[in-house]
mmCIF file of C-alpha atoms in Angstrom:
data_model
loop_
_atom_site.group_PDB
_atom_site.id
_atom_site.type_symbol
_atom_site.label_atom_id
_atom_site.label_comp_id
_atom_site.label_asym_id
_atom_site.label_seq_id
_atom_site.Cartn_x
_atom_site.Cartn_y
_atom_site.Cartn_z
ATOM 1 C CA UNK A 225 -43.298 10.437 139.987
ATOM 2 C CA UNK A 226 -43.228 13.891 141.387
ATOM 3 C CA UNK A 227 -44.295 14.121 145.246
ATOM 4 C CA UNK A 228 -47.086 16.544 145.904
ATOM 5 C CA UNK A 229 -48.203 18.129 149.037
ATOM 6 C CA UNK A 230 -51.261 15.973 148.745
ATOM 7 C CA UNK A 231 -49.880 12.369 149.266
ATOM 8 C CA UNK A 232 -46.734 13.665 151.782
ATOM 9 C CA UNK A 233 -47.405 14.739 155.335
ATOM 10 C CA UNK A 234 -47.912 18.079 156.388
ATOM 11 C CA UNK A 235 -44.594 18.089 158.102
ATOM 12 C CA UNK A 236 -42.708 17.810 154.793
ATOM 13 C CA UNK A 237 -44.859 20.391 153.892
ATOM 14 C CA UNK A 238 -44.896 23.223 156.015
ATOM 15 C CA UNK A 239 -41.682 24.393 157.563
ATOM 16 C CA UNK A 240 -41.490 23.730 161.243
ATOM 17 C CA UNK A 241 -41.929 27.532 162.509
ATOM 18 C CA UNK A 242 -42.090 29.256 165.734
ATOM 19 C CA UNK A 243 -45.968 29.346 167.365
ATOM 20 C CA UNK A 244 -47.266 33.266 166.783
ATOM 21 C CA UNK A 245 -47.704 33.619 170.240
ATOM 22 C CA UNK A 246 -44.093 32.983 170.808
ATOM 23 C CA UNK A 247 -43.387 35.621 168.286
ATOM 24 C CA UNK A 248 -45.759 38.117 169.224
ATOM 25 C CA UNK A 249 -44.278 38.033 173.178
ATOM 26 C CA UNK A 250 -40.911 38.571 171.903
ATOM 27 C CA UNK A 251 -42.266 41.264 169.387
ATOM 28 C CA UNK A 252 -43.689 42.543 172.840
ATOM 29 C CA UNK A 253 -40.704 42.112 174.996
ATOM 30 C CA UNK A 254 -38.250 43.986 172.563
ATOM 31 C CA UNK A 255 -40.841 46.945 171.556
ATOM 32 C CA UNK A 256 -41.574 47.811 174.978
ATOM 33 C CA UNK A 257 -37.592 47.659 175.359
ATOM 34 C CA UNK A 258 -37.259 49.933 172.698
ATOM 35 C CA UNK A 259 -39.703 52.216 174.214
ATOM 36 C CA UNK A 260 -38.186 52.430 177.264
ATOM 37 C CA UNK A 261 -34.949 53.169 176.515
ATOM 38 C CA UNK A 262 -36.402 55.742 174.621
ATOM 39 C CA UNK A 263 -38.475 56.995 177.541
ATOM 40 C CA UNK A 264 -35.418 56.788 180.079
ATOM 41 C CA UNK A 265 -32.796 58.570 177.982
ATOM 42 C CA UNK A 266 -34.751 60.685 176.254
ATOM 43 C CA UNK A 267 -32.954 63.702 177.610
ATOM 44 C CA UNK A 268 -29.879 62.428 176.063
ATOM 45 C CA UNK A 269 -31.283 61.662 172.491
ATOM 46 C CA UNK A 270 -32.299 64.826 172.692
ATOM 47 C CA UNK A 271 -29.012 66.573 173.192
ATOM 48 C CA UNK A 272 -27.211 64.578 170.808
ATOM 49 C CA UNK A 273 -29.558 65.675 167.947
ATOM 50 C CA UNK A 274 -30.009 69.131 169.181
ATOM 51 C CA UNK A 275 -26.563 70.075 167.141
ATOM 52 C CA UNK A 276 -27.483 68.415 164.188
ATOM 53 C CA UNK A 277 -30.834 70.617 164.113
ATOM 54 C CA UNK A 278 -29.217 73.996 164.389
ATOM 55 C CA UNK A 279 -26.649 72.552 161.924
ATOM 56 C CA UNK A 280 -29.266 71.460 159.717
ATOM 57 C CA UNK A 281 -31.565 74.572 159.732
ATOM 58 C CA UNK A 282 -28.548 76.687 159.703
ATOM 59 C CA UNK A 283 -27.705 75.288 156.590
ATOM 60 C CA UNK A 284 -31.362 75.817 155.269
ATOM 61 C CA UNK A 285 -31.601 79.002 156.335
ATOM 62 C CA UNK A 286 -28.271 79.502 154.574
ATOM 63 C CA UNK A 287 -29.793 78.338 151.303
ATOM 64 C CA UNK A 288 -33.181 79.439 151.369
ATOM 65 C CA UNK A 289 -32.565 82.797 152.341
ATOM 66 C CA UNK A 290 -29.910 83.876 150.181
ATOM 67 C CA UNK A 291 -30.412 85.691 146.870
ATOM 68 C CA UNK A 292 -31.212 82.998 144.574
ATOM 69 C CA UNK A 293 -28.429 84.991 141.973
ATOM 70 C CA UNK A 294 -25.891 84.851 144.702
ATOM 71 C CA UNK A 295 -26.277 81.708 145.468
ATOM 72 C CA UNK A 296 -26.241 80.290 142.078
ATOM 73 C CA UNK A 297 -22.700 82.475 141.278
ATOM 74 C CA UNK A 298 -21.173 81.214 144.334
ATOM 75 C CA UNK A 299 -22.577 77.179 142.813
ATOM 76 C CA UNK A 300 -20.762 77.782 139.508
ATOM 77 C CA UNK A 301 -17.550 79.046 141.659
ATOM 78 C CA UNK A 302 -17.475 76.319 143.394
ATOM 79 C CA UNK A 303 -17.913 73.730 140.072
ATOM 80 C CA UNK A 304 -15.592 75.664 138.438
ATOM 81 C CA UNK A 305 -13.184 75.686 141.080
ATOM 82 C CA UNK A 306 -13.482 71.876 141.412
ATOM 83 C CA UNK A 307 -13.481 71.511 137.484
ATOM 84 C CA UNK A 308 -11.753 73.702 136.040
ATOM 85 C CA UNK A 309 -13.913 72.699 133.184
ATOM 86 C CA UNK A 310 -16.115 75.910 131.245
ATOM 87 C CA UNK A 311 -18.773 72.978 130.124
ATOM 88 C CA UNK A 312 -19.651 71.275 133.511
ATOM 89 C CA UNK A 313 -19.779 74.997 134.716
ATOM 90 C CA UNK A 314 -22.210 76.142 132.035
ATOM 91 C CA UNK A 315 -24.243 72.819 132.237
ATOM 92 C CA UNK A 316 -24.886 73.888 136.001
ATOM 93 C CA UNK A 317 -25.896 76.743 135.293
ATOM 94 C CA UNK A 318 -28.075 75.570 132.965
ATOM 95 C CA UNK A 319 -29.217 72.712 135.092
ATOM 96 C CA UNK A 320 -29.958 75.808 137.952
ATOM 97 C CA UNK A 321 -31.756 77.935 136.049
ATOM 98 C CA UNK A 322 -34.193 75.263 134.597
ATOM 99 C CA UNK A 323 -34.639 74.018 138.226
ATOM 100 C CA UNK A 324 -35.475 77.814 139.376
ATOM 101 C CA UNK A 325 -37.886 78.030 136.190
ATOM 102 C CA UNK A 326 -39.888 75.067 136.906
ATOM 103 C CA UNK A 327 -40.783 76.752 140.626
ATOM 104 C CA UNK A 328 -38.343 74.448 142.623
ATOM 105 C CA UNK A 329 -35.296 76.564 143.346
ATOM 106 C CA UNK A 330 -36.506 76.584 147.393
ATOM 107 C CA UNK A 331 -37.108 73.383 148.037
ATOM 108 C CA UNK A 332 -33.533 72.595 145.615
ATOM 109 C CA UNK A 333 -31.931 74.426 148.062
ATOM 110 C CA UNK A 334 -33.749 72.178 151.102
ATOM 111 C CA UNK A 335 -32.472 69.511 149.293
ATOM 112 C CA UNK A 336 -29.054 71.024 148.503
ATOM 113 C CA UNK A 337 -28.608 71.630 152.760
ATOM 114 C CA UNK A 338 -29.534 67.967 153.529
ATOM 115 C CA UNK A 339 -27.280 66.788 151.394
ATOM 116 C CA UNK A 340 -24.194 69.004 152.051
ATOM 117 C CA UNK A 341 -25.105 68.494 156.035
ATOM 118 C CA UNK A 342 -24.767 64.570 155.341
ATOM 119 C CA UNK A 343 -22.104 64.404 153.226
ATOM 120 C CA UNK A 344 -20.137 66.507 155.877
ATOM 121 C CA UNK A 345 -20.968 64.265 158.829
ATOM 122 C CA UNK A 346 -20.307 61.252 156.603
ATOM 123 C CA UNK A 347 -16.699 62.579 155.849
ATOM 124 C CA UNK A 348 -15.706 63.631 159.191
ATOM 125 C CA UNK A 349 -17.173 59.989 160.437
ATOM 126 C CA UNK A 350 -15.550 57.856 157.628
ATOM 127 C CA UNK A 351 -12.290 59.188 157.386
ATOM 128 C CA UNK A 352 -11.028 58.476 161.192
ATOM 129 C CA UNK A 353 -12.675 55.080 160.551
ATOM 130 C CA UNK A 354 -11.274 54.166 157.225
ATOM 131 C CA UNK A 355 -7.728 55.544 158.770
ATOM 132 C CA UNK A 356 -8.127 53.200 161.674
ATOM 133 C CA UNK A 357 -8.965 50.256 159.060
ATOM 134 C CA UNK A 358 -5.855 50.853 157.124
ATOM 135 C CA UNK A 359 -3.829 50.785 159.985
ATOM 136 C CA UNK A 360 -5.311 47.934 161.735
ATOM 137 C CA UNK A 361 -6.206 44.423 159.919
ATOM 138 C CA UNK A 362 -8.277 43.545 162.820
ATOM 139 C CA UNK A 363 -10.003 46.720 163.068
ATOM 140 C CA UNK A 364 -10.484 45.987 159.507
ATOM 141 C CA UNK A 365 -11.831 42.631 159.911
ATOM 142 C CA UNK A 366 -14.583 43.916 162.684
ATOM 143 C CA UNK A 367 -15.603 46.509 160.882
ATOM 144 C CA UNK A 368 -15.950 45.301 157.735
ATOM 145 C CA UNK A 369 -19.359 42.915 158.747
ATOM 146 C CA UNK A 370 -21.453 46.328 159.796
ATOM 147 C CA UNK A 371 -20.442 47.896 156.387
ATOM 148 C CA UNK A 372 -21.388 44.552 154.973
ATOM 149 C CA UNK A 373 -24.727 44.915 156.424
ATOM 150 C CA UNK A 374 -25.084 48.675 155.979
ATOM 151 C CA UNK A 375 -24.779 48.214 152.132
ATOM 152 C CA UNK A 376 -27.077 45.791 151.650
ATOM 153 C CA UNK A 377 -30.192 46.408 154.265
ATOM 154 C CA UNK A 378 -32.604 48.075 151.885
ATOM 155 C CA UNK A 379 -32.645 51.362 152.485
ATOM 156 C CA UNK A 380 -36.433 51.675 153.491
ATOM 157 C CA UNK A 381 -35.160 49.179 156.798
ATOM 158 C CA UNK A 382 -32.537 52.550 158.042
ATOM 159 C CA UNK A 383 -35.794 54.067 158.915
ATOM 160 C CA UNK A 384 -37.537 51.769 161.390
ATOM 161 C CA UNK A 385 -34.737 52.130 164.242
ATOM 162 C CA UNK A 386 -34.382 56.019 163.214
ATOM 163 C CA UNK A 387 -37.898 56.356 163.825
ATOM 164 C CA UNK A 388 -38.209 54.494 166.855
ATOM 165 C CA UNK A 389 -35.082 56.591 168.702
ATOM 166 C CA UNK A 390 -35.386 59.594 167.276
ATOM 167 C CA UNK A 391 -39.115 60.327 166.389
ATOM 168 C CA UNK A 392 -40.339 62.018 163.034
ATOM 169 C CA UNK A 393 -38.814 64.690 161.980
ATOM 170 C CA UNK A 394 -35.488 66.469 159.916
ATOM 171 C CA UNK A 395 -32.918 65.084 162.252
ATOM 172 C CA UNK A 396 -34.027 61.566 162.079
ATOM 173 C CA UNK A 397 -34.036 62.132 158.337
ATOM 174 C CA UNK A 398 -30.696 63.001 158.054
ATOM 175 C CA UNK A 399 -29.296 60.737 160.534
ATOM 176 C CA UNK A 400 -30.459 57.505 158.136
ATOM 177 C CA UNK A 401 -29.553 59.182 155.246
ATOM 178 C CA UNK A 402 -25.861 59.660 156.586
ATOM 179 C CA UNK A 403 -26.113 55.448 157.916
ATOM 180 C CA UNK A 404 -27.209 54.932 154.576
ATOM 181 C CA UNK A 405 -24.333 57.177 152.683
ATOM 182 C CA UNK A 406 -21.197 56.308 155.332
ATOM 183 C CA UNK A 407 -20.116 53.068 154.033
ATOM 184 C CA UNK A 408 -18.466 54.011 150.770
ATOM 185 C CA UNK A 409 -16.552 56.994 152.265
ATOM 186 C CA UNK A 410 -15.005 54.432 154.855
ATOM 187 C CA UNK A 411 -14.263 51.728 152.546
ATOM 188 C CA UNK A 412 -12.399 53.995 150.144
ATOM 189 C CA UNK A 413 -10.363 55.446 152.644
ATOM 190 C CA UNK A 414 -9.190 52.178 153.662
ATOM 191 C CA UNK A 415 -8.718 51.360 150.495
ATOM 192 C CA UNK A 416 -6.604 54.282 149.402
ATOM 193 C CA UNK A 417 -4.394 54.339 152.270
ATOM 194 C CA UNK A 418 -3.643 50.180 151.774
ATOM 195 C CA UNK A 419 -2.708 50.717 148.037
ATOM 196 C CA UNK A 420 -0.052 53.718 148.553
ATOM 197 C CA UNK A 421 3.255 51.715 147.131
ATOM 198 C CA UNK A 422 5.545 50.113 149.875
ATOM 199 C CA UNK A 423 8.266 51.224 148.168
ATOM 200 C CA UNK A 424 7.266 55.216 149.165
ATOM 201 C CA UNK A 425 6.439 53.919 152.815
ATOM 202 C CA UNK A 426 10.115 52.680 152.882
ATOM 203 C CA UNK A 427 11.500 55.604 151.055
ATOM 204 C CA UNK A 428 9.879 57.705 154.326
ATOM 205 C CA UNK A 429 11.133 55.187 157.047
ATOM 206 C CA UNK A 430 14.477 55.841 155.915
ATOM 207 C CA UNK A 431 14.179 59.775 156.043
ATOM 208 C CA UNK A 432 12.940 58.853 159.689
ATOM 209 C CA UNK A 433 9.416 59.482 159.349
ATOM 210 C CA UNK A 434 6.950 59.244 162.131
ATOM 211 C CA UNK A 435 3.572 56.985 161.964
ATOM 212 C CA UNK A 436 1.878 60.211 162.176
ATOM 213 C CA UNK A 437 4.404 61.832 159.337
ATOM 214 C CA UNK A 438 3.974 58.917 157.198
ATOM 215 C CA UNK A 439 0.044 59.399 157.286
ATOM 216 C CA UNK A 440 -0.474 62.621 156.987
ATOM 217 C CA UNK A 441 2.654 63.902 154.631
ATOM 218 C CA UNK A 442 3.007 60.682 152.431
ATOM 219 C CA UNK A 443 -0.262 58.266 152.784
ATOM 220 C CA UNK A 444 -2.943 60.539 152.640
ATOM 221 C CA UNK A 445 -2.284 62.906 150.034
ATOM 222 C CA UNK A 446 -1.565 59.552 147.804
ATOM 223 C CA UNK A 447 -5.266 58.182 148.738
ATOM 224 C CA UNK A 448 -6.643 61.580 147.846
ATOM 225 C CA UNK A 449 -7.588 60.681 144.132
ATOM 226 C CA UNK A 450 -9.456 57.339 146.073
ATOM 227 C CA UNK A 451 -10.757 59.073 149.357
ATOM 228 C CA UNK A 452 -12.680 61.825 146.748
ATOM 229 C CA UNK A 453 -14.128 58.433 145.123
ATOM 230 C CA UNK A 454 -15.740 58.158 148.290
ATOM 231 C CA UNK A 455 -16.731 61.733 148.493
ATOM 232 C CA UNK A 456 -18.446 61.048 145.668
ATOM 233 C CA UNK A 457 -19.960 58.101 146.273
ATOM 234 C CA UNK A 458 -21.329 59.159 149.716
ATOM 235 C CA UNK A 459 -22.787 62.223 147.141
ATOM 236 C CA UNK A 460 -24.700 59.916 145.310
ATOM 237 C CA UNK A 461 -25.784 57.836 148.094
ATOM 238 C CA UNK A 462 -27.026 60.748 150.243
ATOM 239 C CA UNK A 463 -29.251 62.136 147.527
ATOM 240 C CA UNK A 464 -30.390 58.908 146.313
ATOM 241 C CA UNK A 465 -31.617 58.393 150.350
ATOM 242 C CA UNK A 466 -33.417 62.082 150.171
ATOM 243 C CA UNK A 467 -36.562 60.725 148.485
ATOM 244 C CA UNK A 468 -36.530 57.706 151.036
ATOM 245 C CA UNK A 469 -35.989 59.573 153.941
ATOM 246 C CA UNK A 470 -38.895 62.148 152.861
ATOM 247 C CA UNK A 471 -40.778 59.478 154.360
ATOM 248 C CA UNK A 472 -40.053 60.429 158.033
ATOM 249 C CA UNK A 473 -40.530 64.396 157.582
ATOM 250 C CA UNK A 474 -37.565 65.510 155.502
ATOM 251 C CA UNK A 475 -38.336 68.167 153.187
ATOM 252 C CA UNK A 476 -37.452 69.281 149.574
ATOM 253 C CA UNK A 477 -37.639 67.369 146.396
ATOM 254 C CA UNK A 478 -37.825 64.398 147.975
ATOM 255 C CA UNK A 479 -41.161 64.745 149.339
ATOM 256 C CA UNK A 480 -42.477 66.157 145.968
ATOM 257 C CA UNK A 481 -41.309 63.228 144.512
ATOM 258 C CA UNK A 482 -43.119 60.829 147.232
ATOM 259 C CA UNK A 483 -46.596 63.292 146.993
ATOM 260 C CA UNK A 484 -46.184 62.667 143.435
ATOM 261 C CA UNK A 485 -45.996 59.322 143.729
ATOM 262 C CA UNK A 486 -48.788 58.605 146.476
ATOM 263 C CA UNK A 487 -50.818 61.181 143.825
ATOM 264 C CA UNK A 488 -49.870 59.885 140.859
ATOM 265 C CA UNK A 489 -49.148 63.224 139.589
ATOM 266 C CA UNK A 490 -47.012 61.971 136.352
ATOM 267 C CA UNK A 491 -45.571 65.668 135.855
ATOM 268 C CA UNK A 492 -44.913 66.791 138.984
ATOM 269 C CA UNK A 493 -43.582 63.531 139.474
ATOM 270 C CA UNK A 494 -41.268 64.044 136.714
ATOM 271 C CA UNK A 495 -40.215 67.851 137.432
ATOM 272 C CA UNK A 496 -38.916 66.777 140.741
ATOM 273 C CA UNK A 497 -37.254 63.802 139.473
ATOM 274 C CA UNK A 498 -35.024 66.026 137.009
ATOM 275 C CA UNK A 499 -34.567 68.349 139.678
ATOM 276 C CA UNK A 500 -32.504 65.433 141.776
ATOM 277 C CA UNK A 501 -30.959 63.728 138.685
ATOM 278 C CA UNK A 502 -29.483 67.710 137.419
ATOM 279 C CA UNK A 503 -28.162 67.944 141.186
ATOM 280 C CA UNK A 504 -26.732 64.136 140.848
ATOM 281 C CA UNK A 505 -25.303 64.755 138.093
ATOM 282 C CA UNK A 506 -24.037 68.496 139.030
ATOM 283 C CA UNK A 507 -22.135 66.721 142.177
ATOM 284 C CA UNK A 508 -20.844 63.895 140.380
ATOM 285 C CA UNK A 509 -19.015 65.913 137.368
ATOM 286 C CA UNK A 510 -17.484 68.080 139.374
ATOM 287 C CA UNK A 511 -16.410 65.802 142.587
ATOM 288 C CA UNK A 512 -14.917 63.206 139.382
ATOM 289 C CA UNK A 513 -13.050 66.388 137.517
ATOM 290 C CA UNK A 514 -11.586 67.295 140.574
ATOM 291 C CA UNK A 515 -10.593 63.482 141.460
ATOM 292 C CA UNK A 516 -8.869 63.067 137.997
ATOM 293 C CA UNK A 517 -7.358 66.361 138.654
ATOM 294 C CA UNK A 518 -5.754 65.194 141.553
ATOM 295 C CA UNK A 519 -4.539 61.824 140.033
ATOM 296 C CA UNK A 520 -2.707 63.838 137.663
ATOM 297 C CA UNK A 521 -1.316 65.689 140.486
ATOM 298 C CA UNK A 522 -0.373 62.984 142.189
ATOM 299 C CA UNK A 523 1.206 60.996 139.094
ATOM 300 C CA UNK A 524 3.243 64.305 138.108
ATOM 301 C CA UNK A 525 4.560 64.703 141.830
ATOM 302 C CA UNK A 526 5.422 61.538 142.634
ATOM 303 C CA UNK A 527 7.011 59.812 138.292
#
């Protein structure tokens, strides 16, 4: 006969929980903490974000300001320099000019700055890391738990501690978008430098190579094909957290796409949304051409 709530006792019934008083204090006690280690170091907070800003609106301005038609020719020179492919070239262009059409080139090009800002910081913060993970196993094995974590918070959670340190605003924005985009550029790294054959390491211990030699001349050009994974990854990542971190005051297609949504504006909604899949899709043909181009590279070079 199956047991019911009715006939057992409440303690079978209800899990055994902490009082809400209990919880409210220690919401209290760590809020106020929060708060006032915002208050005291402030001045600090403020200095370490102050670079990112002028980096960030320098970028924009960069964007924004330029001729749209010079922009877009120095887009497709890029792609095609990355490619080497006349279809992914003329597919951006395409892609471009239908963004530009539908009255979202500007904030495209907000968009464009975020993500180009973040995937920057993300490379120059995951590479050191993912270097000092291939070379150290327990380096590796502290590490590893954060990324753990970072991959699977959903990405709406990034924004509560952003917003509590740093405020509303661009910077904020950008600095959970990059939290939110890191872990793939780190992991990959790692993972490229641990699969370079031992046979090449030992080929450049006997030509007396130095750690440093070995690394830079021998490991990393190897892990290329796999670090520009990453790149790619942290691509995808950082524009997929654009919309998310529109929340907290970043601009560009990501907060058309959240007005849309809080409107229910099914168009506009849907304009925006193309915008940010033909840029997804922009980044990810060219960053994976250029990848496969350097496998080949690498397989011709080294049999």
């Amino acid at each position: 006969m199956m047991a019911t709530c009715d006939i057992l006792p409440n303690a079978l019934c209800s899990f055994p929980a902490i009082g809400d008083q209990y919880i409210r204090e220690a919401r209290k006690v760590i809020d106020d903490g929060f708060k006032g280690i915002v208050r005291e170091y402030g001045f600090v907070i403020d200095a370490v974000t102050q670079p990112l800003q002028v980096f960030l609106n320098s970028f924009e301005r960069l964007f924004t300001g330029s001729p749209w038609i010079l922009v877009l020719i120095v887009m497709l020179a890029i792609v095609y320099a990355g490619s080497r492919s006349i279809k992914i070239t003329i597919g951006t262009a395409m892609g471009m000019c239908a963004i530009g059409l539908m009255g979202l080139w500007n904030d495209a090009m907000i968009t464009l700055a975020i993500t180009t800002v973040a995937t920057l910081i993300a490379i120059v913060i995951g590479i050191p890391i993912g270097i000092l993970m291939a070379r150290s196993d327990r380096i590796q094995g502290s590490i590893n738990p954060m990324l753990d974590v970072m991959q699977t918070l959903p990405s709406f959670v990034y924004l509560i501690p952003v917003v509590v340190i740093f405020g509303i605003g661009k910077v904020p924005g950008l600095i959970a978008v990059v939290i939110y985009a890191v872990p793939p550029m780190i992991r990959l790294t790692n993972l490229g430098i641990r699969l370079v054959d031992k046979e090449v390491l030992e080929a450049a211990d006997a030509f007396g190579s130095s750690s440093s030699q070995k690394l830079w001349n021998v490991q990393m050009p190897l892990a290329l094909p796999t670090i520009m994974a990453g790149i790619n990854q942290t691509i995808m990542m950082s524009l997929a957290m654009v919309v998310v971190a529109s929340m907290v005051g970043v601009g560009g297609l990501g907060k058309n796409t959240l007005q849309a949504i809080a409107n229910q504006f099914f168009t506009y909604g849907f304009m925006n949304g193309f915008a940010l899949v033909a840029i997804a899709i922009i980044f990810d043909r060219t960053s994976q051409a250029y990848g496969k181009r350097l496998q080949k590279h690498s397989e011709i070079v080294h049999g």
